[in-house]
């Protein structure tokens, strides 16, 4: 599931909110991935937990 193109990804036990964005605003490399860590989720959190946290972060204005 994604929410406004934000998806949950886990790397080395850390959960991230990830989104593919157009490179026009971020440099000359074209499209790039923006990744923000999701604080408060442990290694044992599920993807569903991470997706709920992405929704909360979006509503709080942390993700755009």
mmCIF file with all atom_site columns, N, CA and C in Angstrom:
data_model
loop_
_atom_site.group_PDB
_atom_site.id
_atom_site.type_symbol
_atom_site.label_atom_id
_atom_site.label_alt_id
_atom_site.label_comp_id
_atom_site.label_asym_id
_atom_site.label_entity_id
_atom_site.label_seq_id
_atom_site.pdbx_PDB_ins_code
_atom_site.Cartn_x
_atom_site.Cartn_y
_atom_site.Cartn_z
_atom_site.occupancy
_atom_site.B_iso_or_equiv
_atom_site.pdbx_formal_charge
_atom_site.auth_seq_id
_atom_site.auth_comp_id
_atom_site.auth_asym_id
_atom_site.auth_atom_id
_atom_site.pdbx_PDB_model_num
ATOM 1   N N  . UNK A 1 1  ? 0.831  -1.176 0.000   1.00 0.00 ? 1  UNK A N  1
ATOM 2   C CA . UNK A 1 1  ? 0.000  0.000  0.000   1.00 0.00 ? 1  UNK A CA 1
ATOM 3   C C  . UNK A 1 1  ? 0.878  1.243  0.000   1.00 0.00 ? 1  UNK A C  1
ATOM 4   N N  . UNK A 1 2  ? 0.425  2.278  -0.661  1.00 0.00 ? 2  UNK A N  1
ATOM 5   C CA . UNK A 1 2  ? 1.137  3.550  -0.594  1.00 0.00 ? 2  UNK A CA 1
ATOM 6   C C  . UNK A 1 2  ? 0.129  4.646  -0.262  1.00 0.00 ? 2  UNK A C  1
ATOM 7   N N  . UNK A 1 3  ? 0.635  5.700  0.296   1.00 0.00 ? 3  UNK A N  1
ATOM 8   C CA . UNK A 1 3  ? -0.198 6.825  0.669   1.00 0.00 ? 3  UNK A CA 1
ATOM 9   C C  . UNK A 1 3  ? 0.429  8.073  0.067   1.00 0.00 ? 3  UNK A C  1
ATOM 10  N N  . UNK A 1 4  ? -0.241 8.664  -0.901  1.00 0.00 ? 4  UNK A N  1
ATOM 11  C CA . UNK A 1 4  ? 0.290  9.810  -1.636  1.00 0.00 ? 4  UNK A CA 1
ATOM 12  C C  . UNK A 1 4  ? 1.717  9.529  -2.110  1.00 0.00 ? 4  UNK A C  1
ATOM 13  N N  . UNK A 1 5  ? 1.908  8.351  -2.639  1.00 0.00 ? 5  UNK A N  1
ATOM 14  C CA . UNK A 1 5  ? 3.175  7.843  -3.194  1.00 0.00 ? 5  UNK A CA 1
ATOM 15  C C  . UNK A 1 5  ? 4.222  7.525  -2.144  1.00 0.00 ? 5  UNK A C  1
ATOM 16  N N  . UNK A 1 6  ? 3.926  7.652  -0.856  1.00 0.00 ? 6  UNK A N  1
ATOM 17  C CA . UNK A 1 6  ? 4.859  7.259  0.200   1.00 0.00 ? 6  UNK A CA 1
ATOM 18  C C  . UNK A 1 6  ? 4.655  5.777  0.490   1.00 0.00 ? 6  UNK A C  1
ATOM 19  N N  . UNK A 1 7  ? 5.736  5.016  0.546   1.00 0.00 ? 7  UNK A N  1
ATOM 20  C CA . UNK A 1 7  ? 5.670  3.603  0.873   1.00 0.00 ? 7  UNK A CA 1
ATOM 21  C C  . UNK A 1 7  ? 6.619  3.312  2.035   1.00 0.00 ? 7  UNK A C  1
ATOM 22  N N  . UNK A 1 8  ? 6.368  2.206  2.710   1.00 0.00 ? 8  UNK A N  1
ATOM 23  C CA . UNK A 1 8  ? 7.206  1.800  3.837   1.00 0.00 ? 8  UNK A CA 1
ATOM 24  C C  . UNK A 1 8  ? 8.298  0.852  3.347   1.00 0.00 ? 8  UNK A C  1
ATOM 25  N N  . UNK A 1 9  ? 9.485  1.058  3.846   1.00 0.00 ? 9  UNK A N  1
ATOM 26  C CA . UNK A 1 9  ? 10.635 0.227  3.478   1.00 0.00 ? 9  UNK A CA 1
ATOM 27  C C  . UNK A 1 9  ? 11.478 -0.001 4.729   1.00 0.00 ? 9  UNK A C  1
ATOM 28  N N  . UNK A 1 10 ? 11.947 -1.231 4.902   1.00 0.00 ? 10 UNK A N  1
ATOM 29  C CA . UNK A 1 10 ? 12.816 -1.529 6.043   1.00 0.00 ? 10 UNK A CA 1
ATOM 30  C C  . UNK A 1 10 ? 14.208 -1.884 5.530   1.00 0.00 ? 10 UNK A C  1
ATOM 31  N N  . UNK A 1 11 ? 15.206 -1.226 6.086   1.00 0.00 ? 11 UNK A N  1
ATOM 32  C CA . UNK A 1 11 ? 16.614 -1.495 5.749   1.00 0.00 ? 11 UNK A CA 1
ATOM 33  C C  . UNK A 1 11 ? 17.406 -1.609 7.039   1.00 0.00 ? 11 UNK A C  1
ATOM 34  N N  . UNK A 1 12 ? 18.103 -2.700 7.193   1.00 0.00 ? 12 UNK A N  1
ATOM 35  C CA . UNK A 1 12 ? 18.941 -2.937 8.376   1.00 0.00 ? 12 UNK A CA 1
ATOM 36  C C  . UNK A 1 12 ? 18.181 -2.704 9.680   1.00 0.00 ? 12 UNK A C  1
ATOM 37  N N  . UNK A 1 13 ? 16.909 -3.101 9.698   1.00 0.00 ? 13 UNK A N  1
ATOM 38  C CA . UNK A 1 13 ? 16.110 -2.991 10.912  1.00 0.00 ? 13 UNK A CA 1
ATOM 39  C C  . UNK A 1 13 ? 15.491 -1.635 11.157  1.00 0.00 ? 13 UNK A C  1
ATOM 40  N N  . UNK A 1 14 ? 15.706 -0.678 10.272  1.00 0.00 ? 14 UNK A N  1
ATOM 41  C CA . UNK A 1 14 ? 15.150 0.672  10.430  1.00 0.00 ? 14 UNK A CA 1
ATOM 42  C C  . UNK A 1 14 ? 14.064 0.866  9.375   1.00 0.00 ? 14 UNK A C  1
ATOM 43  N N  . UNK A 1 15 ? 12.926 1.380  9.793   1.00 0.00 ? 15 UNK A N  1
ATOM 44  C CA . UNK A 1 15 ? 11.824 1.651  8.865   1.00 0.00 ? 15 UNK A CA 1
ATOM 45  C C  . UNK A 1 15 ? 11.953 3.060  8.293   1.00 0.00 ? 15 UNK A C  1
ATOM 46  N N  . UNK A 1 16 ? 11.666 3.167  6.990   1.00 0.00 ? 16 UNK A N  1
ATOM 47  C CA . UNK A 1 16 ? 11.721 4.446  6.285   1.00 0.00 ? 16 UNK A CA 1
ATOM 48  C C  . UNK A 1 16 ? 10.433 4.665  5.504   1.00 0.00 ? 16 UNK A C  1
ATOM 49  N N  . UNK A 1 17 ? 10.076 5.934  5.335   1.00 0.00 ? 17 UNK A N  1
ATOM 50  C CA . UNK A 1 17 ? 9.048  6.338  4.385   1.00 0.00 ? 17 UNK A CA 1
ATOM 51  C C  . UNK A 1 17 ? 9.805  6.720  3.119   1.00 0.00 ? 17 UNK A C  1
ATOM 52  N N  . UNK A 1 18 ? 9.398  6.153  1.983   1.00 0.00 ? 18 UNK A N  1
ATOM 53  C CA . UNK A 1 18 ? 10.142 6.351  0.738   1.00 0.00 ? 18 UNK A CA 1
ATOM 54  C C  . UNK A 1 18 ? 9.192  6.811  -0.357  1.00 0.00 ? 18 UNK A C  1
ATOM 55  N N  . UNK A 1 19 ? 9.687  7.744  -1.192  1.00 0.00 ? 19 UNK A N  1
ATOM 56  C CA . UNK A 1 19 ? 8.875  8.290  -2.276  1.00 0.00 ? 19 UNK A CA 1
ATOM 57  C C  . UNK A 1 19 ? 9.778  8.620  -3.462  1.00 0.00 ? 19 UNK A C  1
ATOM 58  N N  . UNK A 1 20 ? 9.344  8.261  -4.649  1.00 0.00 ? 20 UNK A N  1
ATOM 59  C CA . UNK A 1 20 ? 10.057 8.617  -5.872  1.00 0.00 ? 20 UNK A CA 1
ATOM 60  C C  . UNK A 1 20 ? 9.565  9.983  -6.323  1.00 0.00 ? 20 UNK A C  1
ATOM 61  N N  . UNK A 1 21 ? 10.491 10.913 -6.494  1.00 0.00 ? 21 UNK A N  1
ATOM 62  C CA . UNK A 1 21 ? 10.109 12.276 -6.866  1.00 0.00 ? 21 UNK A CA 1
ATOM 63  C C  . UNK A 1 21 ? 10.801 12.678 -8.161  1.00 0.00 ? 21 UNK A C  1
ATOM 64  N N  . UNK A 1 22 ? 10.228 13.655 -8.803  1.00 0.00 ? 22 UNK A N  1
ATOM 65  C CA . UNK A 1 22 ? 10.772 14.217 -10.029 1.00 0.00 ? 22 UNK A CA 1
ATOM 66  C C  . UNK A 1 22 ? 12.078 14.926 -9.712  1.00 0.00 ? 22 UNK A C  1
ATOM 67  N N  . UNK A 1 23 ? 13.075 14.747 -10.532 1.00 0.00 ? 23 UNK A N  1
ATOM 68  C CA . UNK A 1 23 ? 14.387 15.317 -10.283 1.00 0.00 ? 23 UNK A CA 1
ATOM 69  C C  . UNK A 1 23 ? 14.515 16.796 -10.555 1.00 0.00 ? 23 UNK A C  1
ATOM 70  N N  . UNK A 1 24 ? 13.525 17.425 -11.160 1.00 0.00 ? 24 UNK A N  1
ATOM 71  C CA . UNK A 1 24 ? 13.635 18.858 -11.483 1.00 0.00 ? 24 UNK A CA 1
ATOM 72  C C  . UNK A 1 24 ? 13.931 19.702 -10.261 1.00 0.00 ? 24 UNK A C  1
ATOM 73  N N  . UNK A 1 25 ? 13.358 19.320 -9.141  1.00 0.00 ? 25 UNK A N  1
ATOM 74  C CA . UNK A 1 25 ? 13.528 20.114 -7.927  1.00 0.00 ? 25 UNK A CA 1
ATOM 75  C C  . UNK A 1 25 ? 14.699 19.638 -7.076  1.00 0.00 ? 25 UNK A C  1
ATOM 76  N N  . UNK A 1 26 ? 15.330 18.543 -7.450  1.00 0.00 ? 26 UNK A N  1
ATOM 77  C CA . UNK A 1 26 ? 16.342 17.947 -6.581  1.00 0.00 ? 26 UNK A CA 1
ATOM 78  C C  . UNK A 1 26 ? 17.714 17.809 -7.226  1.00 0.00 ? 26 UNK A C  1
ATOM 79  N N  . UNK A 1 27 ? 17.868 18.166 -8.472  1.00 0.00 ? 27 UNK A N  1
ATOM 80  C CA . UNK A 1 27 ? 19.178 18.081 -9.098  1.00 0.00 ? 27 UNK A CA 1
ATOM 81  C C  . UNK A 1 27 ? 19.086 17.628 -10.534 1.00 0.00 ? 27 UNK A C  1
ATOM 82  N N  . UNK A 1 28 ? 20.226 17.356 -11.115 1.00 0.00 ? 28 UNK A N  1
ATOM 83  C CA . UNK A 1 28 ? 20.284 17.032 -12.537 1.00 0.00 ? 28 UNK A CA 1
ATOM 84  C C  . UNK A 1 28 ? 20.265 15.534 -12.812 1.00 0.00 ? 28 UNK A C  1
ATOM 85  N N  . UNK A 1 29 ? 20.082 14.706 -11.811 1.00 0.00 ? 29 UNK A N  1
ATOM 86  C CA . UNK A 1 29 ? 20.148 13.260 -12.003 1.00 0.00 ? 29 UNK A CA 1
ATOM 87  C C  . UNK A 1 29 ? 18.834 12.639 -12.437 1.00 0.00 ? 29 UNK A C  1
ATOM 88  N N  . UNK A 1 30 ? 17.792 13.436 -12.597 1.00 0.00 ? 30 UNK A N  1
ATOM 89  C CA . UNK A 1 30 ? 16.487 12.890 -12.946 1.00 0.00 ? 30 UNK A CA 1
ATOM 90  C C  . UNK A 1 30 ? 15.704 12.561 -11.699 1.00 0.00 ? 30 UNK A C  1
ATOM 91  N N  . UNK A 1 31 ? 14.885 11.528 -11.795 1.00 0.00 ? 31 UNK A N  1
ATOM 92  C CA . UNK A 1 31 ? 14.064 11.132 -10.653 1.00 0.00 ? 31 UNK A CA 1
ATOM 93  C C  . UNK A 1 31 ? 14.945 10.577 -9.540  1.00 0.00 ? 31 UNK A C  1
ATOM 94  N N  . UNK A 1 32 ? 14.603 10.888 -8.321  1.00 0.00 ? 32 UNK A N  1
ATOM 95  C CA . UNK A 1 32 ? 15.373 10.435 -7.163  1.00 0.00 ? 32 UNK A CA 1
ATOM 96  C C  . UNK A 1 32 ? 14.421 9.924  -6.080  1.00 0.00 ? 32 UNK A C  1
ATOM 97  N N  . UNK A 1 33 ? 14.944 9.093  -5.198  1.00 0.00 ? 33 UNK A N  1
ATOM 98  C CA . UNK A 1 33 ? 14.189 8.602  -4.053  1.00 0.00 ? 33 UNK A CA 1
ATOM 99  C C  . UNK A 1 33 ? 14.417 9.526  -2.858  1.00 0.00 ? 33 UNK A C  1
ATOM 100 N N  . UNK A 1 34 ? 13.346 9.911  -2.198  1.00 0.00 ? 34 UNK A N  1
ATOM 101 C CA . UNK A 1 34 ? 13.425 10.639 -0.944  1.00 0.00 ? 34 UNK A CA 1
ATOM 102 C C  . UNK A 1 34 ? 13.090 9.623  0.137   1.00 0.00 ? 34 UNK A C  1
ATOM 103 N N  . UNK A 1 35 ? 13.923 9.562  1.154   1.00 0.00 ? 35 UNK A N  1
ATOM 104 C CA . UNK A 1 35 ? 13.728 8.594  2.232   1.00 0.00 ? 35 UNK A CA 1
ATOM 105 C C  . UNK A 1 35 ? 13.825 9.317  3.566   1.00 0.00 ? 35 UNK A C  1
ATOM 106 N N  . UNK A 1 36 ? 12.828 9.103  4.421   1.00 0.00 ? 36 UNK A N  1
ATOM 107 C CA . UNK A 1 36 ? 12.833 9.688  5.760   1.00 0.00 ? 36 UNK A CA 1
ATOM 108 C C  . UNK A 1 36 ? 12.610 8.569  6.768   1.00 0.00 ? 36 UNK A C  1
ATOM 109 N N  . UNK A 1 37 ? 13.406 8.570  7.814   1.00 0.00 ? 37 UNK A N  1
ATOM 110 C CA . UNK A 1 37 ? 13.261 7.511  8.810   1.00 0.00 ? 37 UNK A CA 1
ATOM 111 C C  . UNK A 1 37 ? 11.980 7.705  9.604   1.00 0.00 ? 37 UNK A C  1
ATOM 112 N N  . UNK A 1 38 ? 11.409 6.581  10.005  1.00 0.00 ? 38 UNK A N  1
ATOM 113 C CA . UNK A 1 38 ? 10.199 6.583  10.817  1.00 0.00 ? 38 UNK A CA 1
ATOM 114 C C  . UNK A 1 38 ? 10.638 6.301  12.250  1.00 0.00 ? 38 UNK A C  1
ATOM 115 N N  . UNK A 1 39 ? 10.652 7.330  13.058  1.00 0.00 ? 39 UNK A N  1
ATOM 116 C CA . UNK A 1 39 ? 11.104 7.198  14.447  1.00 0.00 ? 39 UNK A CA 1
ATOM 117 C C  . UNK A 1 39 ? 10.067 6.450  15.264  1.00 0.00 ? 39 UNK A C  1
ATOM 118 N N  . UNK A 1 40 ? 10.540 5.708  16.233  1.00 0.00 ? 40 UNK A N  1
ATOM 119 C CA . UNK A 1 40 ? 9.635  5.048  17.159  1.00 0.00 ? 40 UNK A CA 1
ATOM 120 C C  . UNK A 1 40 ? 9.217  3.648  16.779  1.00 0.00 ? 40 UNK A C  1
ATOM 121 N N  . UNK A 1 41 ? 9.603  3.184  15.606  1.00 0.00 ? 41 UNK A N  1
ATOM 122 C CA . UNK A 1 41 ? 9.267  1.817  15.212  1.00 0.00 ? 41 UNK A CA 1
ATOM 123 C C  . UNK A 1 41 ? 10.482 0.930  15.428  1.00 0.00 ? 41 UNK A C  1
ATOM 124 N N  . UNK A 1 42 ? 10.273 -0.182 16.090  1.00 0.00 ? 42 UNK A N  1
ATOM 125 C CA . UNK A 1 42 ? 11.363 -1.114 16.343  1.00 0.00 ? 42 UNK A CA 1
ATOM 126 C C  . UNK A 1 42 ? 11.539 -2.105 15.209  1.00 0.00 ? 42 UNK A C  1
ATOM 127 N N  . UNK A 1 43 ? 12.550 -2.940 15.330  1.00 0.00 ? 43 UNK A N  1
ATOM 128 C CA . UNK A 1 43 ? 12.840 -3.956 14.321  1.00 0.00 ? 43 UNK A CA 1
ATOM 129 C C  . UNK A 1 43 ? 11.687 -4.924 14.121  1.00 0.00 ? 43 UNK A C  1
ATOM 130 N N  . UNK A 1 44 ? 10.930 -5.156 15.175  1.00 0.00 ? 44 UNK A N  1
ATOM 131 C CA . UNK A 1 44 ? 9.848  -6.132 15.099  1.00 0.00 ? 44 UNK A CA 1
ATOM 132 C C  . UNK A 1 44 ? 8.532  -5.540 14.590  1.00 0.00 ? 44 UNK A C  1
ATOM 133 N N  . UNK A 1 45 ? 8.509  -4.263 14.243  1.00 0.00 ? 45 UNK A N  1
ATOM 134 C CA . UNK A 1 45 ? 7.298  -3.628 13.716  1.00 0.00 ? 45 UNK A CA 1
ATOM 135 C C  . UNK A 1 45 ? 6.971  -4.224 12.347  1.00 0.00 ? 45 UNK A C  1
ATOM 136 N N  . UNK A 1 46 ? 5.692  -4.290 12.054  1.00 0.00 ? 46 UNK A N  1
ATOM 137 C CA . UNK A 1 46 ? 5.253  -4.830 10.767  1.00 0.00 ? 46 UNK A CA 1
ATOM 138 C C  . UNK A 1 46 ? 5.148  -3.701 9.741   1.00 0.00 ? 46 UNK A C  1
ATOM 139 N N  . UNK A 1 47 ? 5.014  -4.092 8.499   1.00 0.00 ? 47 UNK A N  1
ATOM 140 C CA . UNK A 1 47 ? 4.847  -3.097 7.443   1.00 0.00 ? 47 UNK A CA 1
ATOM 141 C C  . UNK A 1 47 ? 3.550  -2.319 7.665   1.00 0.00 ? 47 UNK A C  1
ATOM 142 N N  . UNK A 1 48 ? 2.541  -2.979 8.160   1.00 0.00 ? 48 UNK A N  1
ATOM 143 C CA . UNK A 1 48 ? 1.273  -2.305 8.457   1.00 0.00 ? 48 UNK A CA 1
ATOM 144 C C  . UNK A 1 48 ? 1.468  -1.221 9.522   1.00 0.00 ? 48 UNK A C  1
ATOM 145 N N  . UNK A 1 49 ? 2.283  -1.505 10.534  1.00 0.00 ? 49 UNK A N  1
ATOM 146 C CA . UNK A 1 49 ? 2.604  -0.499 11.553  1.00 0.00 ? 49 UNK A CA 1
ATOM 147 C C  . UNK A 1 49 ? 3.301  0.704  10.912  1.00 0.00 ? 49 UNK A C  1
ATOM 148 N N  . UNK A 1 50 ? 4.235  0.423  10.020  1.00 0.00 ? 50 UNK A N  1
ATOM 149 C CA . UNK A 1 50 ? 4.978  1.491  9.345   1.00 0.00 ? 50 UNK A CA 1
ATOM 150 C C  . UNK A 1 50 ? 4.050  2.327  8.465   1.00 0.00 ? 50 UNK A C  1
ATOM 151 N N  . UNK A 1 51 ? 3.107  1.676  7.783   1.00 0.00 ? 51 UNK A N  1
ATOM 152 C CA . UNK A 1 51 ? 2.173  2.409  6.939   1.00 0.00 ? 51 UNK A CA 1
ATOM 153 C C  . UNK A 1 51 ? 1.254  3.305  7.768   1.00 0.00 ? 51 UNK A C  1
ATOM 154 N N  . UNK A 1 52 ? 0.846  2.839  8.937   1.00 0.00 ? 52 UNK A N  1
ATOM 155 C CA . UNK A 1 52 ? 0.037  3.679  9.826   1.00 0.00 ? 52 UNK A CA 1
ATOM 156 C C  . UNK A 1 52 ? 0.833  4.896  10.288  1.00 0.00 ? 52 UNK A C  1
ATOM 157 N N  . UNK A 1 53 ? 2.103  4.683  10.557  1.00 0.00 ? 53 UNK A N  1
ATOM 158 C CA . UNK A 1 53 ? 2.957  5.786  10.997  1.00 0.00 ? 53 UNK A CA 1
ATOM 159 C C  . UNK A 1 53 ? 3.185  6.786  9.857   1.00 0.00 ? 53 UNK A C  1
ATOM 160 N N  . UNK A 1 54 ? 3.288  6.307  8.621   1.00 0.00 ? 54 UNK A N  1
ATOM 161 C CA . UNK A 1 54 ? 3.410  7.205  7.464   1.00 0.00 ? 54 UNK A CA 1
ATOM 162 C C  . UNK A 1 54 ? 2.182  8.095  7.374   1.00 0.00 ? 54 UNK A C  1
ATOM 163 N N  . UNK A 1 55 ? 1.015  7.518  7.556   1.00 0.00 ? 55 UNK A N  1
ATOM 164 C CA . UNK A 1 55 ? -0.225 8.293  7.531   1.00 0.00 ? 55 UNK A CA 1
ATOM 165 C C  . UNK A 1 55 ? -0.213 9.362  8.625   1.00 0.00 ? 55 UNK A C  1
ATOM 166 N N  . UNK A 1 56 ? 0.201  8.999  9.829   1.00 0.00 ? 56 UNK A N  1
ATOM 167 C CA . UNK A 1 56 ? 0.268  9.950  10.933  1.00 0.00 ? 56 UNK A CA 1
ATOM 168 C C  . UNK A 1 56 ? 1.270  11.065 10.628  1.00 0.00 ? 56 UNK A C  1
ATOM 169 N N  . UNK A 1 57 ? 2.441  10.701 10.088  1.00 0.00 ? 57 UNK A N  1
ATOM 170 C CA . UNK A 1 57 ? 3.467  11.679 9.754   1.00 0.00 ? 57 UNK A CA 1
ATOM 171 C C  . UNK A 1 57 ? 2.968  12.633 8.666   1.00 0.00 ? 57 UNK A C  1
ATOM 172 N N  . UNK A 1 58 ? 2.242  12.111 7.688   1.00 0.00 ? 58 UNK A N  1
ATOM 173 C CA . UNK A 1 58 ? 1.717  12.956 6.618   1.00 0.00 ? 58 UNK A CA 1
ATOM 174 C C  . UNK A 1 58 ? 0.724  13.962 7.185   1.00 0.00 ? 58 UNK A C  1
ATOM 175 N N  . UNK A 1 59 ? -0.165 13.497 8.041   1.00 0.00 ? 59 UNK A N  1
ATOM 176 C CA . UNK A 1 59 ? -1.157 14.393 8.641   1.00 0.00 ? 59 UNK A CA 1
ATOM 177 C C  . UNK A 1 59 ? -0.513 15.442 9.527   1.00 0.00 ? 59 UNK A C  1
ATOM 178 N N  . UNK A 1 60 ? 0.609  15.095 10.142  1.00 0.00 ? 60 UNK A N  1
ATOM 179 C CA . UNK A 1 60 ? 1.333  16.037 11.020  1.00 0.00 ? 60 UNK A CA 1
ATOM 180 C C  . UNK A 1 60 ? 2.171  17.022 10.214  1.00 0.00 ? 60 UNK A C  1
ATOM 181 N N  . UNK A 1 61 ? 2.293  16.820 8.909   1.00 0.00 ? 61 UNK A N  1
ATOM 182 C CA . UNK A 1 61 ? 3.070  17.733 8.072   1.00 0.00 ? 61 UNK A CA 1
ATOM 183 C C  . UNK A 1 61 ? 4.538  17.394 7.958   1.00 0.00 ? 61 UNK A C  1
ATOM 184 N N  . UNK A 1 62 ? 4.934  16.224 8.442   1.00 0.00 ? 62 UNK A N  1
ATOM 185 C CA . UNK A 1 62 ? 6.341  15.823 8.361   1.00 0.00 ? 62 UNK A CA 1
ATOM 186 C C  . UNK A 1 62 ? 6.677  15.366 6.942   1.00 0.00 ? 62 UNK A C  1
ATOM 187 N N  . UNK A 1 63 ? 5.725  14.737 6.289   1.00 0.00 ? 63 UNK A N  1
ATOM 188 C CA . UNK A 1 63 ? 5.894  14.282 4.895   1.00 0.00 ? 63 UNK A CA 1
ATOM 189 C C  . UNK A 1 63 ? 5.046  15.167 3.992   1.00 0.00 ? 63 UNK A C  1
ATOM 190 N N  . UNK A 1 64 ? 5.554  15.453 2.824   1.00 0.00 ? 64 UNK A N  1
ATOM 191 C CA . UNK A 1 64 ? 4.769  16.246 1.877   1.00 0.00 ? 64 UNK A CA 1
ATOM 192 C C  . UNK A 1 64 ? 4.645  15.549 0.558   1.00 0.00 ? 64 UNK A C  1
#
